[in-house]
Amino acid sequence: PTDEAISETIRNVTSLEELNAAITASGPLVPGATRAVLGEGLQGAAIAFVGEPPGDQEDRQGRPFVGPAGQLLDRALNEAGIDRRSSYLTNAVKHFKFEQRGKRRIHQRPTTGEVRHYRWWLERELDFVNPHLVVALGATAVLALAGKALPISRNRGATHFGERLGFITVHPSSLLRLPQEKDRTQAYDAFVADLRQIRKLAS
Ligand code: URA
């Protein structure tokens, strides 16, 4: 669908359920994904976490953050005292984008244009959820929420995304990619420290 068609659809939806049905009906922007991976959690949740596109496991199971990055996120949330079930989790891009290598489906980074396409849906979704704090996990989420690319390292911490109270931190998958265990531990501890701050800001 064109941007005009999407904005028309979005104007007409009156609930999160209708929005989700419209996202599912719109299909993937890039062919390949099995399904739209929709947001999960409560409307009115204090914290909404926004990730990138779903990964292989999320595409198979149809739920956000259930693969390796999601498991790491769960561990860090527990450690920081945040209950995943009372938060809202979603992705900036709703479909898995990948390159097939043999049997493996390798995650591909979405282009700026693809992020912009999905941004319509995300903004409306967050209007319905209306969280106290919106957390951008990684660069793709920042691009979607801020509407421009910002380096994580220099912008990490509390911020605003338009009118919304926001927080910028790393994506859990970036921790998994660090080759040295010492660096992974340090990055994980810094991530948990961010989540503790997030819990305080949202309460
Ligand atoms: N990474 C994301 O950003 N979202 C998911 O749902 C899974 C991995």
CSV table of C-alpha atoms and ligand atoms in Angstrom, one decimal:
chain,number,residue,atom,x,y,z
A,1,PRO,CA,0.0,0.0,0.0
A,2,THR,CA,1.0,3.6,-0.6
A,3,ASP,CA,1.7,6.1,2.2
A,4,GLU,CA,-1.6,7.8,1.4
A,5,ALA,CA,-3.5,4.5,1.6
A,6,ILE,CA,-1.9,3.7,4.9
A,7,SER,CA,-2.6,7.1,6.4
A,8,GLU,CA,-6.3,6.8,5.2
A,9,THR,CA,-6.6,3.3,6.9
A,10,ILE,CA,-5.0,4.6,10.0
A,11,ARG,CA,-7.3,7.5,10.3
A,12,ASN,CA,-10.3,5.2,10.1
A,13,VAL,CA,-9.3,2.7,12.8
A,14,THR,CA,-10.8,3.3,16.2
A,15,SER,CA,-9.1,0.6,18.3
A,16,LEU,CA,-5.8,-1.2,18.7
A,17,GLU,CA,-7.6,-4.4,17.6
A,18,GLU,CA,-8.7,-2.7,14.3
A,19,LEU,CA,-5.2,-1.3,13.8
A,20,ASN,CA,-3.6,-4.7,14.3
A,21,ALA,CA,-6.1,-6.3,11.8
A,22,ALA,CA,-5.1,-3.6,9.3
A,23,ILE,CA,-1.4,-4.2,9.9
A,24,THR,CA,-1.9,-7.9,9.3
A,25,ALA,CA,-4.0,-7.2,6.2
A,26,SER,CA,-1.4,-4.8,4.7
A,27,GLY,CA,1.1,-7.7,4.4
A,28,PRO,CA,4.9,-7.4,4.4
A,29,LEU,CA,6.6,-4.5,2.6
A,30,VAL,CA,9.4,-6.9,1.6
A,31,PRO,CA,8.2,-10.3,0.6
A,32,GLY,CA,9.2,-13.3,2.7
A,33,ALA,CA,7.8,-12.9,6.2
A,34,THR,CA,5.3,-15.5,7.5
A,35,ARG,CA,3.1,-13.0,9.3
A,36,ALA,CA,3.0,-9.6,10.9
A,37,VAL,CA,4.4,-9.8,14.4
A,38,LEU,CA,2.1,-7.5,16.4
A,39,GLY,CA,2.7,-5.7,19.7
A,40,GLU,CA,2.0,-7.6,22.9
A,41,GLY,CA,0.8,-6.4,26.3
A,42,LEU,CA,-1.6,-4.1,28.0
A,43,GLN,CA,-3.0,-0.9,26.7
A,44,GLY,CA,-2.2,1.7,29.4
A,45,ALA,CA,1.0,-0.2,30.3
A,46,ALA,CA,3.5,2.1,32.0
A,47,ILE,CA,6.3,1.2,29.7
A,48,ALA,CA,6.3,0.4,26.0
A,49,PHE,CA,9.5,-1.2,24.6
A,50,VAL,CA,10.1,-0.7,20.8
A,51,GLY,CA,12.5,-3.1,19.0
A,52,GLU,CA,13.6,-3.4,15.4
A,53,PRO,CA,12.1,-5.9,13.0
A,54,PRO,CA,11.2,-9.3,14.5
A,55,GLY,CA,13.7,-12.1,14.0
A,56,ASP,CA,13.4,-15.7,12.8
A,57,GLN,CA,11.8,-17.0,15.9
A,58,GLU,CA,9.4,-14.2,16.2
A,59,ASP,CA,8.3,-14.7,12.6
A,60,ARG,CA,7.7,-18.4,13.3
A,61,GLN,CA,5.9,-18.0,16.6
A,62,GLY,CA,4.1,-14.7,15.8
A,63,ARG,CA,5.2,-13.0,19.0
A,64,PRO,CA,7.7,-10.3,19.7
A,65,PHE,CA,10.9,-10.9,21.6
A,66,VAL,CA,10.8,-14.7,21.9
A,67,GLY,CA,14.1,-15.5,20.2
A,68,PRO,CA,17.6,-15.1,21.7
A,69,ALA,CA,17.5,-11.3,22.0
A,70,GLY,CA,14.1,-11.6,23.7
A,71,GLN,CA,15.4,-14.2,26.2
A,72,LEU,CA,18.2,-11.8,27.1
A,73,LEU,CA,15.7,-9.0,27.4
A,74,ASP,CA,13.6,-11.1,29.7
A,75,ARG,CA,16.6,-11.9,31.9
A,76,ALA,CA,17.6,-8.2,32.1
A,77,LEU,CA,14.0,-7.1,32.8
A,78,ASN,CA,13.8,-9.6,35.7
A,79,GLU,CA,17.0,-8.3,37.1
A,80,ALA,CA,15.8,-4.7,36.9
A,81,GLY,CA,12.5,-5.6,38.5
A,82,ILE,CA,10.3,-4.9,35.5
A,83,ASP,CA,7.4,-7.3,34.8
A,84,ARG,CA,7.3,-8.1,31.1
A,85,ARG,CA,3.6,-9.0,31.4
A,86,SER,CA,2.7,-5.6,32.7
A,87,SER,CA,4.7,-3.8,30.0
A,88,TYR,CA,3.9,-3.4,26.3
A,89,LEU,CA,6.4,-4.8,23.7
A,90,THR,CA,6.4,-4.1,20.0
A,91,ASN,CA,8.6,-3.5,17.0
A,92,ALA,CA,9.3,-0.5,14.8
A,93,VAL,CA,9.0,-2.8,11.8
A,94,LYS,CA,6.3,-5.5,12.0
A,95,HIS,CA,7.7,-8.0,9.5
A,96,PHE,CA,10.8,-10.2,9.5
A,97,LYS,CA,13.2,-9.3,6.7
A,98,PHE,CA,15.9,-11.8,5.8
A,99,GLU,CA,18.3,-13.2,3.4
A,100,GLN,CA,18.2,-17.0,2.9
A,101,ARG,CA,21.6,-18.7,3.3
A,102,GLY,CA,21.1,-22.4,2.9
A,103,LYS,CA,18.6,-23.4,5.6
A,104,ARG,CA,19.2,-20.3,7.7
A,105,ARG,CA,17.3,-17.1,7.4
A,106,ILE,CA,19.7,-14.3,8.2
A,107,HIS,CA,18.2,-11.1,9.6
A,108,GLN,CA,18.5,-8.0,7.4
A,109,ARG,CA,18.5,-4.5,8.6
A,110,PRO,CA,15.5,-2.5,7.3
A,111,THR,CA,16.2,0.6,5.1
A,112,THR,CA,15.3,4.1,6.2
A,113,GLY,CA,12.3,4.0,3.7
A,114,GLU,CA,11.1,0.7,5.2
A,115,VAL,CA,11.3,2.2,8.7
A,116,ARG,CA,9.4,5.2,7.5
A,117,HIS,CA,6.6,3.0,6.0
A,118,TYR,CA,6.0,1.2,9.3
A,119,ARG,CA,6.3,4.4,11.4
A,120,TRP,CA,2.7,5.3,10.6
A,121,TRP,CA,1.5,2.1,12.2
A,122,LEU,CA,3.8,2.5,15.2
A,123,GLU,CA,2.7,6.0,16.0
A,124,ARG,CA,-0.9,5.1,16.0
A,125,GLU,CA,-0.2,2.0,18.0
A,126,LEU,CA,1.5,4.1,20.7
A,127,ASP,CA,-1.4,6.5,20.7
A,128,PHE,CA,-3.7,3.6,21.6
A,129,VAL,CA,-1.4,2.1,24.2
A,130,ASN,CA,-0.6,5.5,25.7
A,131,PRO,CA,2.3,4.4,27.9
A,132,HIS,CA,4.0,6.7,30.4
A,133,LEU,CA,7.4,6.0,28.8
A,134,VAL,CA,8.5,4.8,25.4
A,135,VAL,CA,11.8,2.9,25.3
A,136,ALA,CA,13.7,2.7,22.0
A,137,LEU,CA,15.8,-0.4,21.9
A,138,GLY,CA,18.6,0.3,19.4
A,139,ALA,CA,19.1,2.4,16.3
A,140,THR,CA,16.1,1.3,14.2
A,141,ALA,CA,13.7,2.1,17.0
A,142,VAL,CA,15.4,5.5,17.5
A,143,LEU,CA,15.0,6.2,13.8
A,144,ALA,CA,11.3,5.3,13.9
A,145,LEU,CA,10.5,7.2,17.1
A,146,ALA,CA,12.7,10.3,16.7
A,147,GLY,CA,12.1,10.4,12.9
A,148,LYS,CA,15.9,10.7,12.3
A,149,ALA,CA,19.0,8.7,12.9
A,150,LEU,CA,20.8,9.5,16.2
A,151,PRO,CA,23.9,7.7,17.5
A,152,ILE,CA,22.9,5.6,20.6
A,153,SER,CA,26.1,6.2,22.5
A,154,ARG,CA,25.7,10.0,22.6
A,155,ASN,CA,21.9,9.9,23.1
A,156,ARG,CA,21.5,7.1,25.6
A,157,GLY,CA,19.1,7.9,28.4
A,158,ALA,CA,15.9,9.9,29.0
A,159,THR,CA,14.6,11.9,26.1
A,160,HIS,CA,11.4,13.0,24.3
A,161,PHE,CA,10.0,11.6,21.1
A,162,GLY,CA,7.8,14.5,20.1
A,163,GLU,CA,5.3,14.8,23.0
A,164,ARG,CA,6.1,11.4,24.4
A,165,LEU,CA,8.5,10.8,27.3
A,166,GLY,CA,11.2,8.5,26.0
A,167,PHE,CA,14.3,6.6,26.7
A,168,ILE,CA,17.1,5.5,24.4
A,169,THR,CA,19.1,2.4,25.1
A,170,VAL,CA,20.8,-0.4,23.2
A,171,HIS,CA,19.1,-3.4,21.6
A,172,PRO,CA,19.7,-6.6,23.4
A,173,SER,CA,20.9,-8.3,20.2
A,174,SER,CA,23.9,-5.9,20.2
A,175,LEU,CA,25.0,-7.5,23.5
A,176,LEU,CA,24.8,-11.0,21.9
A,177,ARG,CA,27.1,-9.8,19.0
A,178,LEU,CA,30.0,-8.7,21.3
A,179,PRO,CA,32.8,-11.3,20.8
A,180,GLN,CA,34.5,-10.9,24.2
A,181,GLU,CA,32.8,-12.2,27.3
A,182,LYS,CA,34.2,-9.3,29.4
A,183,ASP,CA,32.6,-6.8,27.0
A,184,ARG,CA,29.3,-8.7,27.0
A,185,THR,CA,29.1,-8.7,30.8
A,186,GLN,CA,29.9,-5.0,31.0
A,187,ALA,CA,27.4,-4.1,28.3
A,188,TYR,CA,24.8,-6.3,29.9
A,189,ASP,CA,25.3,-4.6,33.3
A,190,ALA,CA,24.9,-1.2,31.6
A,191,PHE,CA,21.7,-2.4,30.0
A,192,VAL,CA,20.3,-3.5,33.3
A,193,ALA,CA,21.3,-0.2,34.8
A,194,ASP,CA,19.3,1.6,32.0
A,195,LEU,CA,16.3,-0.7,32.7
A,196,ARG,CA,16.4,0.3,36.5
A,197,GLN,CA,16.4,3.9,35.5
A,198,ILE,CA,13.5,3.2,33.1
A,199,ARG,CA,11.5,1.5,35.9
A,200,LYS,CA,12.0,4.6,38.1
A,201,LEU,CA,11.0,7.0,35.3
A,202,ALA,CA,7.9,5.1,34.5
A,203,SER,CA,6.6,4.8,38.1
B,1,URA,N1,14.5,-8.2,18.0
B,1,URA,C1,13.5,-7.2,17.9
B,1,URA,O1,13.8,-6.0,17.8
B,1,URA,N2,12.3,-7.6,18.1
B,1,URA,C2,11.9,-8.8,18.2
B,1,URA,O2,10.7,-9.1,18.3
B,1,URA,C3,12.9,-9.8,18.3
B,1,URA,C4,14.2,-9.4,18.1
